[in-house]
């Protein structure tokens, strides 16, 4: 009877909870009756079973990030529920990494951009940050050799910031500064936070001047899960430079006695190209555990070919993260280990320009079937032979390992000790065989073959101790951070080489068998080399976060840091920062007057950061070899001073000011931020001429010079259409940046008012084509100003007095500022569509307002180019202005005639996916997807893809050689499965 009575008073309800977007099951949804007398959670398949009182009237389903749903209890025993994500995204807690901790996005008072893993682009790339390209306003990520699997991108935040120190940001991976960015699998990334404001990055002191990129990888949870992601990619050359075919070469070059006909028919570009270049990548992730102990483990494998014949890369990586808390949560321990091994064949980026300039009537092989020896033309070698015969390989091992122990002393007081090591070991291997056509042709007896090995090791050890305290008194909220950091850096290098090994089959594995370096020829001193150097960085830092009623926010920090790199008088420096924010939208007067503004926050920040990314021991008096001294019939190595001591050598200093506004409109359907910044870089590092004596050397490395960057950044996110079956959202970024170089000199060191840079190589003597000058911007082209072409096909230019002469009659005094290679604007537009279980992403980005020097047109784009070399089709295309330059008298004279508009707009990434939820015990869901990268470029630039030309650094807008690596259109086909 008791059993019967209990059954009569309860009711069992079961069902499945799914996502309205794609029908996938939702795990972890809380299900409870209206009296909250009974509750449960959905399992991995989204299923639940709940026993409720007989008098229960409703059941509520709640899940973070989703709109809660309440349904009435009926006679039915099965209730299936479909949940949709919350439209009020600001109510969801967005955790932002700010350095040594995280805070709610609503509390941020500096310029920080947060990118979640779902916002990253699908790209088959060597570096995970390529998936961030164009996503962050002011962060310029470029890769001039994207299809080379061994390439690395150039990354620059808010413009160029230094002359002689590093220009890249500091990477912080899982809280550890200085991590290996190559040792990150994109699939393992949980979020990326870019600290752009000086107040945010000042907590990293001498390493924060170029911004900070914080990468947080995925962690374990109590939910047990397995995930697989695999793709295959194909790269096809696009926007290629086109040279003359064999027939066109004979008709235009041979017929005009500018080339010879060797009776062959060779498409050299096709012969050195591997198209399509195939790559594959596979990732498996496991996570699980309990609320107290959980883990995340992943393994990945990637095998990729380059678009050239030689480039290849194979890599294996893994990541293990374990978290454990004691029962009373007093202690929390974490351990992360990430090993990676890479084996690569290095590309020869000169092979494409070799192929571009070779006479197409030259055959690849001679009559004996051997590689043809080529000694005429622009570069005079056989690029197919180089790609197949010369060996250049590398073996790289990386290991990031860190462990931390956190002690929760009180509910609002904790202290954490973190120990980490970041290591990288690279072995570089090179071999040139005795069968090389140039060796055979020269009938060499010595130096017939050559082999070398180089070992480089980088190691960084860190220990950091931080403490956190928080308190709330009424509407006052305070968070305190204090910490200590110690970092020890060490670098080692060993190099060995030899010639004349008895067998080519030895490659680099038996250097001792060679006879040239250590043998009778007496060249032993160049056979080996080794070095070791290191530095130490010690820091004390603190930060206070205060807010009143979540409306008035104030943050202040100070880092005191010392480095062994600095001079004896400047070992330590202070890096203060302060930021404030006012959430106007929480004011009563504002809520009533402008209800269509959901959130509005004004903020401003100021911070001082440093840059110590330069070589070790540059402040010291170093000794080096100074020749040989005879004594008693024997010669002895003499050592003497090789550098000047500089006890005042210090870090480069950046003063950063940022003012911004964060906003959300129309019930959070449109949100974004607007920032204006000024960054002044002082005490720029460089080498300056000093008198001898009293100095022992004619130059001293010191801090002199000032440069300024300022700009405007806009980021917008809009939920344009939001329906049950269809949604469309868009993300817009815009950045404007200008640069001004203020001074080369100070009271002690006097430099010139300008420095000529971007020197062009032979043939001829083109000289430098850019000038860094006080009062001007980085990237200013400084050349002769063209005045057209005369009837003889010679270039005409303006002299300084305004008169027009033939270019060979002008001098360097006639050069003028003629344009700038530094882009003014960058922008992107991301479009995300969803229809039921289909998702479509279209990403467009562009760079505008700058000039590019067309190096290929300058050297091989005119009829007067070097004899017996192939040229571009533009040389004999009547619609091209370069076809007019027929006179040899003005060849190799640089002018703005070769400057072109570099602006471009790219359909950069298009991805289409379909997700199918499953209810089997083996699979939860499967998603198939396809993506295309670099699908089309809109540009007026005639020299191929404008992204071949670097716009970061001190010489933007110019390639100072003909070396290039072709751009590619990339197709990706992938599969994702959740188990």
GROMACS .gro file of N, CA and C in nm, residues 76 112 140 175 309 464 555 643 657 779 814 898:
model
   36
   76UNK      N    1   0.087   1.375  -2.067
   76UNK     CA    2   0.192   1.305  -2.141
   76UNK      C    3   0.311   1.276  -2.050
  112UNK      N    4   4.080   4.569  -2.545
  112UNK     CA    5   4.105   4.426  -2.555
  112UNK      C    6   4.003   4.367  -2.650
  140UNK      N    7   4.772   4.333  -3.783
  140UNK     CA    8   4.804   4.303  -3.923
  140UNK      C    9   4.886   4.175  -3.930
  175UNK      N   10   4.862   3.139  -1.972
  175UNK     CA   11   4.919   3.216  -1.863
  175UNK      C   12   5.069   3.222  -1.859
  309UNK      N   13   5.870   2.219  -5.562
  309UNK     CA   14   5.903   2.077  -5.569
  309UNK      C   15   5.961   2.022  -5.439
  464UNK      N   16   5.662   3.187  -1.144
  464UNK     CA   17   5.578   3.302  -1.113
  464UNK      C   18   5.494   3.270  -0.989
  555UNK      N   19   4.102   5.076  -1.295
  555UNK     CA   20   4.208   4.974  -1.288
  555UNK      C   21   4.343   5.044  -1.290
  643UNK      N   22   8.342   4.570  -2.920
  643UNK     CA   23   8.226   4.656  -2.905
  643UNK      C   24   8.252   4.758  -2.795
  657UNK      N   25   4.823   5.588  -2.516
  657UNK     CA   26   4.697   5.647  -2.472
  657UNK      C   27   4.587   5.595  -2.561
  779UNK      N   28   5.812   5.403  -4.453
  779UNK     CA   29   5.758   5.354  -4.579
  779UNK      C   30   5.754   5.455  -4.691
  814UNK      N   31   6.829   6.472  -5.715
  814UNK     CA   32   6.700   6.497  -5.779
  814UNK      C   33   6.589   6.406  -5.725
  898UNK      N   34   5.748   5.289  -6.151
  898UNK     CA   35   5.721   5.149  -6.114
  898UNK      C   36   5.636   5.139  -5.987
   0.00000   0.00000   0.00000
